[in-house]
PDB file of C-alpha atoms (C1' of nucleotides) in Angstrom:
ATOM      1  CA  UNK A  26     -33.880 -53.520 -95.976  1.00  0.00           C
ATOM      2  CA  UNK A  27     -31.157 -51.794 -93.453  1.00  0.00           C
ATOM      3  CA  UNK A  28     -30.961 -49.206 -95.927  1.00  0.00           C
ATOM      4  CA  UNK A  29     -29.390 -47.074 -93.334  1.00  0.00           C
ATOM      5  CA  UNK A  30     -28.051 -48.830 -90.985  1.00  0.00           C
ATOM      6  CA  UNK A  31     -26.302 -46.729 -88.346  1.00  0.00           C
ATOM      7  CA  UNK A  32     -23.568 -48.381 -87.044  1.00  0.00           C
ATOM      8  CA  UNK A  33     -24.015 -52.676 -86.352  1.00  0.00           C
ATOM      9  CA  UNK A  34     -27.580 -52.981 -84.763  1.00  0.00           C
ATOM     10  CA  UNK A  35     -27.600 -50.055 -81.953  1.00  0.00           C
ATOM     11  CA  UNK A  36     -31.076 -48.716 -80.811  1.00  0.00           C
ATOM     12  CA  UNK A  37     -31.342 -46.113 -79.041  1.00  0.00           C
ATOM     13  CA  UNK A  38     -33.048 -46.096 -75.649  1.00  0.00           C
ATOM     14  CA  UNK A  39     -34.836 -42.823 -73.840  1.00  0.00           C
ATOM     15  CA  UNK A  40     -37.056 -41.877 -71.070  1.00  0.00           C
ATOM     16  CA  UNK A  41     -35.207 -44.771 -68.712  1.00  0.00           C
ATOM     17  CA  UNK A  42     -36.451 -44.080 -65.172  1.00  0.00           C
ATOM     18  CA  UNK A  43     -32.953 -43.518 -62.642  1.00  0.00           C
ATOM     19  CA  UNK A  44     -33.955 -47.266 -60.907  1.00  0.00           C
ATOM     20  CA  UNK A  45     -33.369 -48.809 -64.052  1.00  0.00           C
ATOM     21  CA  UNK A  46     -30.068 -51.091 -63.905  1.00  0.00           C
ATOM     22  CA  UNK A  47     -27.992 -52.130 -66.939  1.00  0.00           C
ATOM     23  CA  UNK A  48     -28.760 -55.882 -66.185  1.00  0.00           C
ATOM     24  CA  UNK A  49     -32.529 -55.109 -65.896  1.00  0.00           C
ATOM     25  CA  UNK A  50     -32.705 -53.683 -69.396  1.00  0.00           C
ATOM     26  CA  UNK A  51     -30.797 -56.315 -71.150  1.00  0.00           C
ATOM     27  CA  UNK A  52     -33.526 -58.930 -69.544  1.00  0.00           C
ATOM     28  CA  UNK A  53     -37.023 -56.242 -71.062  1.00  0.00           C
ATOM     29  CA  UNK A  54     -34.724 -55.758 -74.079  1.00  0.00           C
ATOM     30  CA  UNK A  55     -34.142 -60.045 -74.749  1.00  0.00           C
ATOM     31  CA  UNK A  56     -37.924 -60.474 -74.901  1.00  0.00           C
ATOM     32  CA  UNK A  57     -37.745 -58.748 -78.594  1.00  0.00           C
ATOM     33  CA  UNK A  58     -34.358 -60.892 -79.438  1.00  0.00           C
ATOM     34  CA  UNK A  59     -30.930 -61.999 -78.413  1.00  0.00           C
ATOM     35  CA  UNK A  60     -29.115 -58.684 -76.885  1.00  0.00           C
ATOM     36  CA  UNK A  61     -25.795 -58.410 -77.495  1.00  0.00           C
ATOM     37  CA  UNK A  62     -24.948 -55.160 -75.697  1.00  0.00           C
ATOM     38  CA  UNK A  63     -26.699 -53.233 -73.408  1.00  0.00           C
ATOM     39  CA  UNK A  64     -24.898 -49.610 -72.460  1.00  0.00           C
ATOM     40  CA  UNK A  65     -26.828 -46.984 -70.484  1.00  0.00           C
ATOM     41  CA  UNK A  66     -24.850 -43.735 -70.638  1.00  0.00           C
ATOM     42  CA  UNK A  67     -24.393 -41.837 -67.369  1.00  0.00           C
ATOM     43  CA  UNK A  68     -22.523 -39.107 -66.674  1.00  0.00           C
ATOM     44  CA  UNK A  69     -18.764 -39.648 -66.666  1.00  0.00           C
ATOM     45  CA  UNK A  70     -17.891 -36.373 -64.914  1.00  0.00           C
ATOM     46  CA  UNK A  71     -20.787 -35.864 -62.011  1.00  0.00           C
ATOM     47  CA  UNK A  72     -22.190 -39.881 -61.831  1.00  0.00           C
ATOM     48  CA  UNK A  73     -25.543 -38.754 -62.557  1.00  0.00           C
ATOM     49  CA  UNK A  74     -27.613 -40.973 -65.143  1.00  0.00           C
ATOM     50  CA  UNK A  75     -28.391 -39.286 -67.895  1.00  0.00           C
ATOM     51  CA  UNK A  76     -31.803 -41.209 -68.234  1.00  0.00           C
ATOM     52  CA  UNK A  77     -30.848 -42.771 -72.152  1.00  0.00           C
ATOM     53  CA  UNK A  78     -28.904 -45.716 -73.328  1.00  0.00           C
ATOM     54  CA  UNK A  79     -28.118 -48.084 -76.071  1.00  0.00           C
ATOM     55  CA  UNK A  80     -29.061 -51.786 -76.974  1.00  0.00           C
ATOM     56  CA  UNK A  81     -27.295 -53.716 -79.751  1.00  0.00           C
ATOM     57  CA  UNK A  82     -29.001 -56.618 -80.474  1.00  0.00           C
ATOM     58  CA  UNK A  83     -27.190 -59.808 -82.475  1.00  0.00           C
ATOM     59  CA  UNK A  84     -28.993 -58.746 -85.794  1.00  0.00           C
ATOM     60  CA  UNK A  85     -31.568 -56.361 -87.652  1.00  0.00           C
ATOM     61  CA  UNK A  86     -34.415 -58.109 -86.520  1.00  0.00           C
ATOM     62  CA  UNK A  87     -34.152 -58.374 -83.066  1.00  0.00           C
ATOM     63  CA  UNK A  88     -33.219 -54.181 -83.211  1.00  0.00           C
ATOM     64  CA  UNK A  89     -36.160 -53.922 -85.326  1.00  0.00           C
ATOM     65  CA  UNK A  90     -38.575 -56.233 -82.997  1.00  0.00           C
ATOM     66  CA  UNK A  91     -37.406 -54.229 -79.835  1.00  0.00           C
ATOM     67  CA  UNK A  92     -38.102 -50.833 -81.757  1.00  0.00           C
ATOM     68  CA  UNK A  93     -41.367 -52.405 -82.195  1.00  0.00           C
ATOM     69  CA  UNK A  94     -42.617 -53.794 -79.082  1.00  0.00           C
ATOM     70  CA  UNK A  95     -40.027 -52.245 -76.551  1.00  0.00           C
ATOM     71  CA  UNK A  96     -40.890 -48.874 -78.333  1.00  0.00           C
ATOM     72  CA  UNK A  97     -43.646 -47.054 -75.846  1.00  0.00           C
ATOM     73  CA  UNK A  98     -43.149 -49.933 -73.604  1.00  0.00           C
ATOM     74  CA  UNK A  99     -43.933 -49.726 -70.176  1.00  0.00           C
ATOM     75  CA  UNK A 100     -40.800 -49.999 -68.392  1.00  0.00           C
ATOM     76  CA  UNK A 101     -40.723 -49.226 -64.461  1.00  0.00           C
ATOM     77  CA  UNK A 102     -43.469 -46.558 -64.260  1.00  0.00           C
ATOM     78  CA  UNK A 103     -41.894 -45.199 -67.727  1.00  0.00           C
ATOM     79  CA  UNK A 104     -42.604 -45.552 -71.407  1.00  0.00           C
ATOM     80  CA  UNK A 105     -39.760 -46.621 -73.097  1.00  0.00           C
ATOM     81  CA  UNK A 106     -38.424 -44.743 -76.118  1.00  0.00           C
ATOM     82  CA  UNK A 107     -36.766 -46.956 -78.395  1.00  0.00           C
ATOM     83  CA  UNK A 108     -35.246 -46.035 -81.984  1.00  0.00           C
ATOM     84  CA  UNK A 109     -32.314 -46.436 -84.047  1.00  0.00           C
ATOM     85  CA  UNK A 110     -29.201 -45.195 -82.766  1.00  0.00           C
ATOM     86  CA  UNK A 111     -27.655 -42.059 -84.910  1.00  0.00           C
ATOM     87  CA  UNK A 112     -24.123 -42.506 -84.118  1.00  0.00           C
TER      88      UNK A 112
ATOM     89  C1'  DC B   1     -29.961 -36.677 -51.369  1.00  0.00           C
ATOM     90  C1'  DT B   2     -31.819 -33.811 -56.595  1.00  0.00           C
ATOM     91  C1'  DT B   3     -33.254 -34.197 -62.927  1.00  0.00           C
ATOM     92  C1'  DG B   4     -36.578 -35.907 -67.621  1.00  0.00           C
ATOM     93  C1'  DA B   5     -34.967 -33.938 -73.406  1.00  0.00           C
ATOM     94  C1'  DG B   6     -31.671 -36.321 -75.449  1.00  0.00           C
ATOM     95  C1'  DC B   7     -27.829 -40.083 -79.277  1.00  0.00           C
ATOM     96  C1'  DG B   8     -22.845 -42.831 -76.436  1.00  0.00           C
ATOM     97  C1'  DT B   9     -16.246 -43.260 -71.202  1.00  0.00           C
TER      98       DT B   9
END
DNA sequence: CTTGAGCGT
């Protein structure tokens, strides 16, 4: 099905508490599959984390397990919001 | 040493 795919196999990642590291969501995100990229988008100009990021896993399913299990996820204190990536 | 909906140096 990827009927729309976005761009390769991004999801999109909200409501990630400020203590959350880049390593430490590649290791909840590789329970659902094999995690190719892990990017959590901060700030460029004032260093603050802007909360959100972006996993790209190695194929459809993996994106499509994490939405599913990672999605509403308990993360840190936080409920993770997982969903395809736009752009 | 801060914040809390969002879609990306």
């Amino acid at each position: 099905m990827a009927a729309a795919d976005p761009v390769r196999y991004s999801v999109y990642v909200g409501n990630i508490p400020y203590h959350t590291s880049n390593n430490d969501l590649g290791n909840f995100f590789s329970q659902a599959g094999q995690v190719v990229n892990v990017r959590l988008v901060n700030d460029r100009e004032t260093g603050r984390p802007k909360g959100f990021g972006f996993c790209e896993f190695a194929d459809e399913a993996g994106a499509q397990n994490a939405i599913n299990i990672l999605n509403g996820a308990d993360f840190n204190g936080r409920q993770l919001r997982v969903n395809w990536a736009n752009k």
